[in-house]
PDB file of C-alpha atoms in Angstrom:
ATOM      1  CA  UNK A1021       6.490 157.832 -27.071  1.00 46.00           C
ATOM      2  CA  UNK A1022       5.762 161.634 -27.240  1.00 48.00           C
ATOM      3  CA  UNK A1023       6.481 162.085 -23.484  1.00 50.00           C
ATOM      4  CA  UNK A1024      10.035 160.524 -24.732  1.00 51.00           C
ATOM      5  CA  UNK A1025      10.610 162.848 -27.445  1.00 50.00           C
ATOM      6  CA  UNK A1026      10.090 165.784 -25.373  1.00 49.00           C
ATOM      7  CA  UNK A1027      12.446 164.317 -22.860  1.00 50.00           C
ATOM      8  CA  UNK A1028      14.750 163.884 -26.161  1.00 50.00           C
ATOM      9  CA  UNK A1029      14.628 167.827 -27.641  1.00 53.00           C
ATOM     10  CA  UNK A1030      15.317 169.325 -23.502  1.00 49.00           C
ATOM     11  CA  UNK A1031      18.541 169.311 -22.042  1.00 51.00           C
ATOM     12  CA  UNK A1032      19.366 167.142 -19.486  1.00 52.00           C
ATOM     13  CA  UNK A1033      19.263 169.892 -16.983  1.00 53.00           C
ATOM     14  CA  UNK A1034      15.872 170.943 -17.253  1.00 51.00           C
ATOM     15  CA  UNK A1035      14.489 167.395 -17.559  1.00 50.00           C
ATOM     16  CA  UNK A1036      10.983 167.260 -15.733  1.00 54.00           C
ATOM     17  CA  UNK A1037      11.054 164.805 -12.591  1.00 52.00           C
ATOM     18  CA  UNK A1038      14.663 164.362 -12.460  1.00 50.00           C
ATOM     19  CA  UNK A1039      17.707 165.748 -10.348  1.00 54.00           C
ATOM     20  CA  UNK A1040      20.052 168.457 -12.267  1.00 60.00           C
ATOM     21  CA  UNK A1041      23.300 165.998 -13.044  1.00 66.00           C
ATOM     22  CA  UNK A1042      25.979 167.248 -11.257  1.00 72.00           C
ATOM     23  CA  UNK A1043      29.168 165.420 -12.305  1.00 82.00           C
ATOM     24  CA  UNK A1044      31.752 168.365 -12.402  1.00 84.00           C
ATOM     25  CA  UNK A1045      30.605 169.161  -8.783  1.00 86.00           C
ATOM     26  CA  UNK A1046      30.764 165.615  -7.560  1.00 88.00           C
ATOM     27  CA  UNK A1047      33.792 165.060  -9.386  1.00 88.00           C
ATOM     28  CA  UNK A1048      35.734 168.419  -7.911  1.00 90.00           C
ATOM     29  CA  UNK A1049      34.501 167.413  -4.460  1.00 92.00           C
ATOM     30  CA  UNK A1050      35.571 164.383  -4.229  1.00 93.00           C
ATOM     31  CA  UNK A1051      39.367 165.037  -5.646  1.00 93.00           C
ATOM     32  CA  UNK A1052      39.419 167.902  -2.682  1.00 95.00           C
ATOM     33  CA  UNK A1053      38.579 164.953  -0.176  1.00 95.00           C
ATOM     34  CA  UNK A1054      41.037 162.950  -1.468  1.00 94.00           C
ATOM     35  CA  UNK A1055      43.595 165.907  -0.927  1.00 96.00           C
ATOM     36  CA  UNK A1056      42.483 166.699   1.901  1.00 95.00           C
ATOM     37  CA  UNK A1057      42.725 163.192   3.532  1.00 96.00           C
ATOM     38  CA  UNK A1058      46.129 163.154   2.102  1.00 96.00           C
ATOM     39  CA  UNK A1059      46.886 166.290   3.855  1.00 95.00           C
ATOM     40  CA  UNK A1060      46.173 165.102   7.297  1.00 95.00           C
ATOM     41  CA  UNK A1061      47.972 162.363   6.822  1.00 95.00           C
ATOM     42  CA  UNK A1062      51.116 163.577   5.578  1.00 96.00           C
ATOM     43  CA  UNK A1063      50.498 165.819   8.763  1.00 96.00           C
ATOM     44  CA  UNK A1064      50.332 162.958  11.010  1.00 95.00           C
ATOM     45  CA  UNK A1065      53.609 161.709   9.453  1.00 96.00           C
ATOM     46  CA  UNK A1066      55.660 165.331   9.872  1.00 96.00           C
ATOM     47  CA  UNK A1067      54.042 164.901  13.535  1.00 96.00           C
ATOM     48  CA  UNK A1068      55.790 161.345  14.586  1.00 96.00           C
ATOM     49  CA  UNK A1069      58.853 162.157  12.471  1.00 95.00           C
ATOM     50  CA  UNK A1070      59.656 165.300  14.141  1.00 95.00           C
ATOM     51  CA  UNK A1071      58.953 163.586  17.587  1.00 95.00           C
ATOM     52  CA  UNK A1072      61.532 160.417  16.715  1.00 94.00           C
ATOM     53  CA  UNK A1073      63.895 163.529  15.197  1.00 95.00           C
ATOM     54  CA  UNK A1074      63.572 165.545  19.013  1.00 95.00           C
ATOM     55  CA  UNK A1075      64.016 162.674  21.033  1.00 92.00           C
ATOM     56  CA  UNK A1076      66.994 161.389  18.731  1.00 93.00           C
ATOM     57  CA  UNK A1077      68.658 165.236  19.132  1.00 94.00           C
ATOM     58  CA  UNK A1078      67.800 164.781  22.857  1.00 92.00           C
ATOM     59  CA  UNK A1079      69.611 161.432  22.866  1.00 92.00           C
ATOM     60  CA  UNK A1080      72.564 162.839  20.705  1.00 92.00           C
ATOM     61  CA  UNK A1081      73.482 165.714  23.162  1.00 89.00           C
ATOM     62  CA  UNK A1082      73.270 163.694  26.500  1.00 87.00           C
ATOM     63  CA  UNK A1083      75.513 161.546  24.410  1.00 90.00           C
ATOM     64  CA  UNK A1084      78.076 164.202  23.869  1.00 85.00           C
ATOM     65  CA  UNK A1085      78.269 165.552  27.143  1.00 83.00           C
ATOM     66  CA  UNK A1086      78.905 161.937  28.712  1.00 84.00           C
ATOM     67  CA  UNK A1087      81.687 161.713  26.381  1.00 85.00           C
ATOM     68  CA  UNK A1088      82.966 164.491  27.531  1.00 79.00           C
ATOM     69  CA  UNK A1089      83.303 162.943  31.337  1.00 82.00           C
ATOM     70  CA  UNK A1090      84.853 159.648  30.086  1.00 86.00           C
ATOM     71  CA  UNK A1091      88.292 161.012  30.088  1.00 80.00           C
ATOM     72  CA  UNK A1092      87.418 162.250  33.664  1.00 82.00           C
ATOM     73  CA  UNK A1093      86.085 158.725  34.692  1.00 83.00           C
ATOM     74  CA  UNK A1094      89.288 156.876  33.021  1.00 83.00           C
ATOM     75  CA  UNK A1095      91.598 159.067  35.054  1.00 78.00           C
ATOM     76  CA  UNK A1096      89.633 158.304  38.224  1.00 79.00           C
ATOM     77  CA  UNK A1097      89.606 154.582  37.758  1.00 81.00           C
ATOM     78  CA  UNK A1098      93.663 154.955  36.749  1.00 78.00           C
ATOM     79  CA  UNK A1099      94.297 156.656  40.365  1.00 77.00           C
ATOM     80  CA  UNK A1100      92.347 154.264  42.226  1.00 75.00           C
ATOM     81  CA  UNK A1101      94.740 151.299  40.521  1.00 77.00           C
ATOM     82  CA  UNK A1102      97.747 152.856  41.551  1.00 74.00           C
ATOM     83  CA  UNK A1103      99.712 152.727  44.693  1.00 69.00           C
ATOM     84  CA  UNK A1104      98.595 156.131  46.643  1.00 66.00           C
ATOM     85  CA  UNK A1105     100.273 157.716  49.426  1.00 71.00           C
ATOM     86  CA  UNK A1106      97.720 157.151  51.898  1.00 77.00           C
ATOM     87  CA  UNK A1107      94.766 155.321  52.648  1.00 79.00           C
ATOM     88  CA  UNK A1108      92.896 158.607  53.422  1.00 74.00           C
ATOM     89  CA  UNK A1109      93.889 159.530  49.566  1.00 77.00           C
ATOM     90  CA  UNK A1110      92.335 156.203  48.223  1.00 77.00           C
ATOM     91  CA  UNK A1111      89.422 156.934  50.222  1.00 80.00           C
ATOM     92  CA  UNK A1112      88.880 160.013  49.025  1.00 78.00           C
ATOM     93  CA  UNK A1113      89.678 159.321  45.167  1.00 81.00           C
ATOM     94  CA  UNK A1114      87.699 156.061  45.342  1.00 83.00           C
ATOM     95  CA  UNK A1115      84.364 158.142  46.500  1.00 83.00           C
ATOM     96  CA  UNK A1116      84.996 160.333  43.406  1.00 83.00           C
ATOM     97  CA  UNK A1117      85.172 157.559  41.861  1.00 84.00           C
ATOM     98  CA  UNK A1118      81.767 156.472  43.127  1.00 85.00           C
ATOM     99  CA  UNK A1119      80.162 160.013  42.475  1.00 85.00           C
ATOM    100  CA  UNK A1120      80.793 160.092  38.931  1.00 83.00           C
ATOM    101  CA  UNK A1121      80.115 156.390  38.000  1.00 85.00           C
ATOM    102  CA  UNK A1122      76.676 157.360  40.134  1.00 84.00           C
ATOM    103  CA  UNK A1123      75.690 159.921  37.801  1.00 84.00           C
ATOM    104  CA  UNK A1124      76.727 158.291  34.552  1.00 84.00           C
ATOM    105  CA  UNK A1125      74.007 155.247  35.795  1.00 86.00           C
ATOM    106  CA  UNK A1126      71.373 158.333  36.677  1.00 84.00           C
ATOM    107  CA  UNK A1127      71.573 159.271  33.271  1.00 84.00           C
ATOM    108  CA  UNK A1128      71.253 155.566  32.242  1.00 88.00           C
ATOM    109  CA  UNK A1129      74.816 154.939  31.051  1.00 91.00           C
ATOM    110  CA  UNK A1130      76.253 152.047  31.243  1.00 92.00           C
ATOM    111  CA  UNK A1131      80.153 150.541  30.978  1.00 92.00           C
ATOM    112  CA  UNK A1132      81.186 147.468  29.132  1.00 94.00           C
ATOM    113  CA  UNK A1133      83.987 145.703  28.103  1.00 93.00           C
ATOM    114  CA  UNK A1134      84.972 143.138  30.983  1.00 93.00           C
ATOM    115  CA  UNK A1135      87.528 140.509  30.834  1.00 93.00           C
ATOM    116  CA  UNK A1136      85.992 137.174  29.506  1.00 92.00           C
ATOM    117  CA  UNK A1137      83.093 138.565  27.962  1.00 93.00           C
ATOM    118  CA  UNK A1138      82.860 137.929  24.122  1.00 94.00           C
ATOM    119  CA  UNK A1139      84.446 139.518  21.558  1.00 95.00           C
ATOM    120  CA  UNK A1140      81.961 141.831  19.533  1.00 95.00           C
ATOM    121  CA  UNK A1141      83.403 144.676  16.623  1.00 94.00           C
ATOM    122  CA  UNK A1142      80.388 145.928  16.682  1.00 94.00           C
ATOM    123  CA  UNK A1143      80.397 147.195  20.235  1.00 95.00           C
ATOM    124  CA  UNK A1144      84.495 146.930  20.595  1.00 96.00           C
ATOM    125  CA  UNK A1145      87.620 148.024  19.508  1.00 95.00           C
ATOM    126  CA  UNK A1146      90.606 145.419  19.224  1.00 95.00           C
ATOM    127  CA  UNK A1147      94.296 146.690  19.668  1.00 96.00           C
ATOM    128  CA  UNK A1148      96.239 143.664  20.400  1.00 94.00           C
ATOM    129  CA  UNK A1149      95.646 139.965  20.168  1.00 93.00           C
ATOM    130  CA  UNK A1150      97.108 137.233  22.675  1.00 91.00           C
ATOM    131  CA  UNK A1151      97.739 133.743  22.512  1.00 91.00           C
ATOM    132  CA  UNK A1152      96.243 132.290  25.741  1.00 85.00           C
ATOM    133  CA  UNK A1153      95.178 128.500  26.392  1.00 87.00           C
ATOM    134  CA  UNK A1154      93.425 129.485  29.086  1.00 88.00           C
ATOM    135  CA  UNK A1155      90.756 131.581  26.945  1.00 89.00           C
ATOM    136  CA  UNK A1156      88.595 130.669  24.384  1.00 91.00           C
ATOM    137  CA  UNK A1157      88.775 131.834  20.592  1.00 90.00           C
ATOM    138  CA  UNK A1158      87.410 135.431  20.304  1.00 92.00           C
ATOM    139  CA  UNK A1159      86.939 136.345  23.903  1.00 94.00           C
ATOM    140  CA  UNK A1160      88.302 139.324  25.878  1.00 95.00           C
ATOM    141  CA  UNK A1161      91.407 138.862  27.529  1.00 94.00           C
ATOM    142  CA  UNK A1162      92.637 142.984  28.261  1.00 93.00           C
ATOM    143  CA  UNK A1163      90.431 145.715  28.644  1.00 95.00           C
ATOM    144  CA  UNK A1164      92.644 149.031  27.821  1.00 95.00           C
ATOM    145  CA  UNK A1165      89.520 151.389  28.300  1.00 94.00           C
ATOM    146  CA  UNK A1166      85.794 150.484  29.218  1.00 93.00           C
ATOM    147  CA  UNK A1167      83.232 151.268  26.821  1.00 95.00           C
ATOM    148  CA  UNK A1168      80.202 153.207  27.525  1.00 94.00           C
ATOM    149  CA  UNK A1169      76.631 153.050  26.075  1.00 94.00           C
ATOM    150  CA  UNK A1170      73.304 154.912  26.296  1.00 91.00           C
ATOM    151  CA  UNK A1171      70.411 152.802  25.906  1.00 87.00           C
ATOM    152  CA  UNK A1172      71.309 151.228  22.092  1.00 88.00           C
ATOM    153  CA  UNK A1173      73.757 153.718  21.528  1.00 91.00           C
ATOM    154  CA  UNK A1174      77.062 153.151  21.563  1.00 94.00           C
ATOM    155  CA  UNK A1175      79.209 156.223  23.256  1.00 92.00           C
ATOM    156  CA  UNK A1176      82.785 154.860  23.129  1.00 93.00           C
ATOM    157  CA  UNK A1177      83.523 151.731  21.973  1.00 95.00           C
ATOM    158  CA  UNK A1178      85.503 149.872  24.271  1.00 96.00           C
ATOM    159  CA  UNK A1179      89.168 149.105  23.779  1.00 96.00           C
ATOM    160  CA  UNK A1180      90.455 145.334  24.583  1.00 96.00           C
ATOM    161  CA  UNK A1181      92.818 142.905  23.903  1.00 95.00           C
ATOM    162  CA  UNK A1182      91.447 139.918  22.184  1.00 96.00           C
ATOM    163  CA  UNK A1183      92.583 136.326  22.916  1.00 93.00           C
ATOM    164  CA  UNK A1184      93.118 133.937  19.685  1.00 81.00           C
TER     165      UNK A1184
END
């Protein structure tokens, strides 16, 4: 009882046998763990956001210079449907023709937008609509000009004429 009396009149620091308490300390080093874990991973998010955010840029400008050759392509494919004045001139427009479609598919374009294929608004534009008995409900009976896509983006939407 006397040994817990003196125990009673001493602060808790200077207690005889027993550890200084340390709370405050504890207390102040955890909460800077805590921040710091949240730190690193706020970090790791900026990290994998600005990655997605450079390779959607990337994505965005390819985009815009492809659209920039449709025109190009269009006029190409328009020459090669029309009656030329020589078969040396076909030739020669038709391997044009070739080169450019070539380097659209190098930089993983793609067209779309072929007669019979399904109708989709999503991906297509409509600009007239036919009655034919021959086609389906909703299916692509014109195309006026091809789309183009990159991966899941959509360039150009491609312009049609829709059967009813």
């Amino acid at each position: 009882m006397a040994k817990e009396k003196a125990k009673a009149d001493l602060p808790e620091e200077e207690l005889p046998g027993e550890a200084p308490i340390l709370d405050p300390v504890v207390e102040e080093l955890k909460a800077s763990k805590d921040q710091l874990l949240r730190l690193a991973a706020e970090f790791d998010n900026f990290k994998k956001r600005s990655q997605r955010e450079q390779k959607e840029s990337y994505l965005n400008a390819k985009a815009s210079v492809l659209k920039a050759f449709l025109p190009v392509l269009d006029n190409f494919e328009r020459a090669v449907a029309a009656d030329a004045a020589g078969e040396d001139y076909s030739k020669g427009v038709e391997m044009i023709l070739a080169q450019f479609a070539g380097v659209f598919a190098s930089e993983g374009a793609e067209s779309y937008g072929e007669p019979g294929e399904a109708f989709d608004p999503t991906i297509h534009n409509a600009v007239t609509h036919t009655e034919n008995p021959d086609l389906p409900e909703n299916v692509i009976a014109e195309v006026y000009t091809r789309g183009c896509r990159l991966r899941d983006k959509i360039i150009r939407e491609a312009v049609v004429g829709v059967a009813n």
